[in-house]
Amino acid sequence: MSSPSPSASSILVSQILTYSCRFAGPILLFIGTIGCSLNLTVFCQKTLRRSPCANYF
């Protein structure tokens, strides 16, 4: 008896997951780094730290 071969849709889903993890990871890392840098910029300025509009929840 032969083992069942994976269907085309399961191969496609596997490839989509592989490529999304490969390309989305660095993009999310880059966006997170920019966000962290902007937070540091805001909270290192004395005038923005004292402003009630700049409160960080």
Short mmCIF file of N, CA and C in Angstrom, two decimals:
data_model
loop_
_atom_site.label_atom_id
_atom_site.label_comp_id
_atom_site.label_asym_id
_atom_site.label_seq_id
_atom_site.Cartn_x
_atom_site.Cartn_y
_atom_site.Cartn_z
N MET A 1 0.82 -1.17 0.00
CA MET A 1 0.00 0.00 0.00
C MET A 1 0.87 1.25 0.00
N SER A 2 0.48 2.21 -0.76
CA SER A 2 1.25 3.45 -0.80
C SER A 2 0.70 4.43 0.23
N SER A 3 1.59 5.25 0.71
CA SER A 3 1.15 6.25 1.70
C SER A 3 0.45 7.39 0.97
N PRO A 4 -0.53 7.99 1.60
CA PRO A 4 -1.26 9.07 0.94
C PRO A 4 -0.36 10.29 0.73
N SER A 5 -0.43 10.85 -0.45
CA SER A 5 0.38 12.03 -0.75
C SER A 5 -0.37 13.28 -0.32
N PRO A 6 0.36 14.30 0.06
CA PRO A 6 -0.30 15.53 0.49
C PRO A 6 -1.02 16.19 -0.69
N SER A 7 -2.14 16.77 -0.40
CA SER A 7 -2.92 17.41 -1.45
C SER A 7 -2.28 18.74 -1.83
N ALA A 8 -2.70 19.25 -2.97
CA ALA A 8 -2.14 20.51 -3.47
C ALA A 8 -2.47 21.66 -2.53
N SER A 9 -3.65 21.63 -1.93
CA SER A 9 -4.02 22.73 -1.03
C SER A 9 -3.18 22.72 0.24
N SER A 10 -2.86 21.54 0.76
CA SER A 10 -2.03 21.50 1.97
C SER A 10 -0.61 21.93 1.67
N ILE A 11 -0.12 21.63 0.49
CA ILE A 11 1.21 22.09 0.09
C ILE A 11 1.21 23.61 -0.05
N LEU A 12 0.14 24.15 -0.64
CA LEU A 12 0.03 25.59 -0.80
C LEU A 12 -0.02 26.29 0.55
N VAL A 13 -0.79 25.77 1.48
CA VAL A 13 -0.87 26.36 2.82
C VAL A 13 0.49 26.31 3.50
N SER A 14 1.19 25.21 3.35
CA SER A 14 2.52 25.08 3.94
C SER A 14 3.49 26.11 3.36
N GLN A 15 3.44 26.31 2.06
CA GLN A 15 4.31 27.30 1.43
C GLN A 15 3.96 28.72 1.85
N ILE A 16 2.67 29.01 1.97
CA ILE A 16 2.24 30.34 2.41
C ILE A 16 2.74 30.61 3.83
N LEU A 17 2.62 29.64 4.71
CA LEU A 17 3.11 29.81 6.08
C LEU A 17 4.62 30.00 6.12
N THR A 18 5.33 29.25 5.31
CA THR A 18 6.78 29.36 5.27
C THR A 18 7.21 30.75 4.81
N TYR A 19 6.62 31.22 3.72
CA TYR A 19 7.00 32.52 3.19
C TYR A 19 6.54 33.67 4.09
N SER A 20 5.38 33.52 4.72
CA SER A 20 4.92 34.61 5.60
C SER A 20 5.82 34.71 6.82
N CYS A 21 6.26 33.60 7.36
CA CYS A 21 7.19 33.65 8.50
C CYS A 21 8.54 34.20 8.08
N ARG A 22 8.96 33.88 6.89
CA ARG A 22 10.26 34.32 6.41
C ARG A 22 10.30 35.82 6.17
N PHE A 23 9.22 36.38 5.62
CA PHE A 23 9.24 37.79 5.25
C PHE A 23 8.55 38.69 6.27
N ALA A 24 7.57 38.20 6.99
CA ALA A 24 6.85 39.04 7.95
C ALA A 24 7.67 39.28 9.21
N GLY A 25 8.49 38.33 9.60
CA GLY A 25 9.30 38.49 10.80
C GLY A 25 10.21 39.71 10.77
N PRO A 26 11.05 39.83 9.74
CA PRO A 26 11.93 41.01 9.67
C PRO A 26 11.16 42.32 9.53
N ILE A 27 10.04 42.29 8.82
CA ILE A 27 9.24 43.51 8.66
C ILE A 27 8.68 43.94 10.02
N LEU A 28 8.15 42.99 10.78
CA LEU A 28 7.62 43.32 12.10
C LEU A 28 8.72 43.78 13.05
N LEU A 29 9.89 43.19 12.94
CA LEU A 29 11.02 43.61 13.76
C LEU A 29 11.42 45.05 13.43
N PHE A 30 11.43 45.39 12.15
CA PHE A 30 11.78 46.74 11.72
C PHE A 30 10.75 47.75 12.22
N ILE A 31 9.46 47.42 12.09
CA ILE A 31 8.40 48.33 12.55
C ILE A 31 8.47 48.49 14.07
N GLY A 32 8.73 47.42 14.78
CA GLY A 32 8.85 47.50 16.24
C GLY A 32 10.03 48.34 16.68
N THR A 33 11.13 48.26 15.95
CA THR A 33 12.31 49.06 16.27
C THR A 33 12.01 50.54 16.07
N ILE A 34 11.30 50.86 15.00
CA ILE A 34 10.92 52.26 14.75
C ILE A 34 10.00 52.75 15.87
N GLY A 35 9.04 51.94 16.26
CA GLY A 35 8.12 52.33 17.33
C GLY A 35 8.84 52.55 18.65
N CYS A 36 9.77 51.70 18.97
CA CYS A 36 10.55 51.84 20.20
C CYS A 36 11.39 53.11 20.15
N SER A 37 11.98 53.40 19.01
CA SER A 37 12.78 54.62 18.86
C SER A 37 11.92 55.86 19.03
N LEU A 38 10.72 55.83 18.50
CA LEU A 38 9.82 56.98 18.66
C LEU A 38 9.40 57.15 20.12
N ASN A 39 9.16 56.05 20.82
CA ASN A 39 8.84 56.14 22.25
C ASN A 39 10.00 56.76 23.03
N LEU A 40 11.21 56.34 22.73
CA LEU A 40 12.37 56.92 23.41
C LEU A 40 12.50 58.40 23.12
N THR A 41 12.23 58.79 21.88
CA THR A 41 12.30 60.19 21.51
C THR A 41 11.29 61.01 22.30
N VAL A 42 10.09 60.50 22.42
CA VAL A 42 9.04 61.23 23.13
C VAL A 42 9.36 61.33 24.61
N PHE A 43 9.74 60.24 25.24
CA PHE A 43 9.90 60.25 26.68
C PHE A 43 11.25 60.77 27.15
N CYS A 44 12.17 61.05 26.25
CA CYS A 44 13.43 61.66 26.64
C CYS A 44 13.37 63.18 26.60
N GLN A 45 12.32 63.74 26.02
CA GLN A 45 12.17 65.19 25.98
C GLN A 45 11.40 65.64 27.22
N LYS A 46 11.97 66.59 27.92
CA LYS A 46 11.41 67.01 29.20
C LYS A 46 10.01 67.60 29.04
N THR A 47 9.81 68.39 28.01
CA THR A 47 8.49 69.02 27.83
C THR A 47 7.42 67.99 27.54
N LEU A 48 7.76 66.96 26.82
CA LEU A 48 6.76 65.95 26.50
C LEU A 48 6.49 65.02 27.68
N ARG A 49 7.48 64.82 28.54
CA ARG A 49 7.25 63.98 29.72
C ARG A 49 6.28 64.62 30.68
N ARG A 50 6.28 65.94 30.76
CA ARG A 50 5.41 66.64 31.69
C ARG A 50 4.02 66.90 31.12
N SER A 51 3.86 66.75 29.85
CA SER A 51 2.57 67.01 29.21
C SER A 51 1.59 65.89 29.51
N PRO A 52 0.36 66.23 29.92
CA PRO A 52 -0.62 65.17 30.18
C PRO A 52 -1.03 64.44 28.90
N CYS A 53 -0.82 65.06 27.76
CA CYS A 53 -1.18 64.41 26.50
C CYS A 53 -0.20 63.31 26.13
N ALA A 54 0.97 63.30 26.74
CA ALA A 54 1.99 62.31 26.40
C ALA A 54 2.03 61.17 27.41
N ASN A 55 1.01 61.05 28.24
CA ASN A 55 0.98 59.94 29.20
C ASN A 55 0.93 58.62 28.46
N TYR A 56 1.67 57.69 28.96
CA TYR A 56 1.76 56.37 28.33
C TYR A 56 1.03 55.37 29.21
N PHE A 57 0.00 54.78 28.66
CA PHE A 57 -0.80 53.84 29.44
C PHE A 57 -0.34 52.44 29.22
#
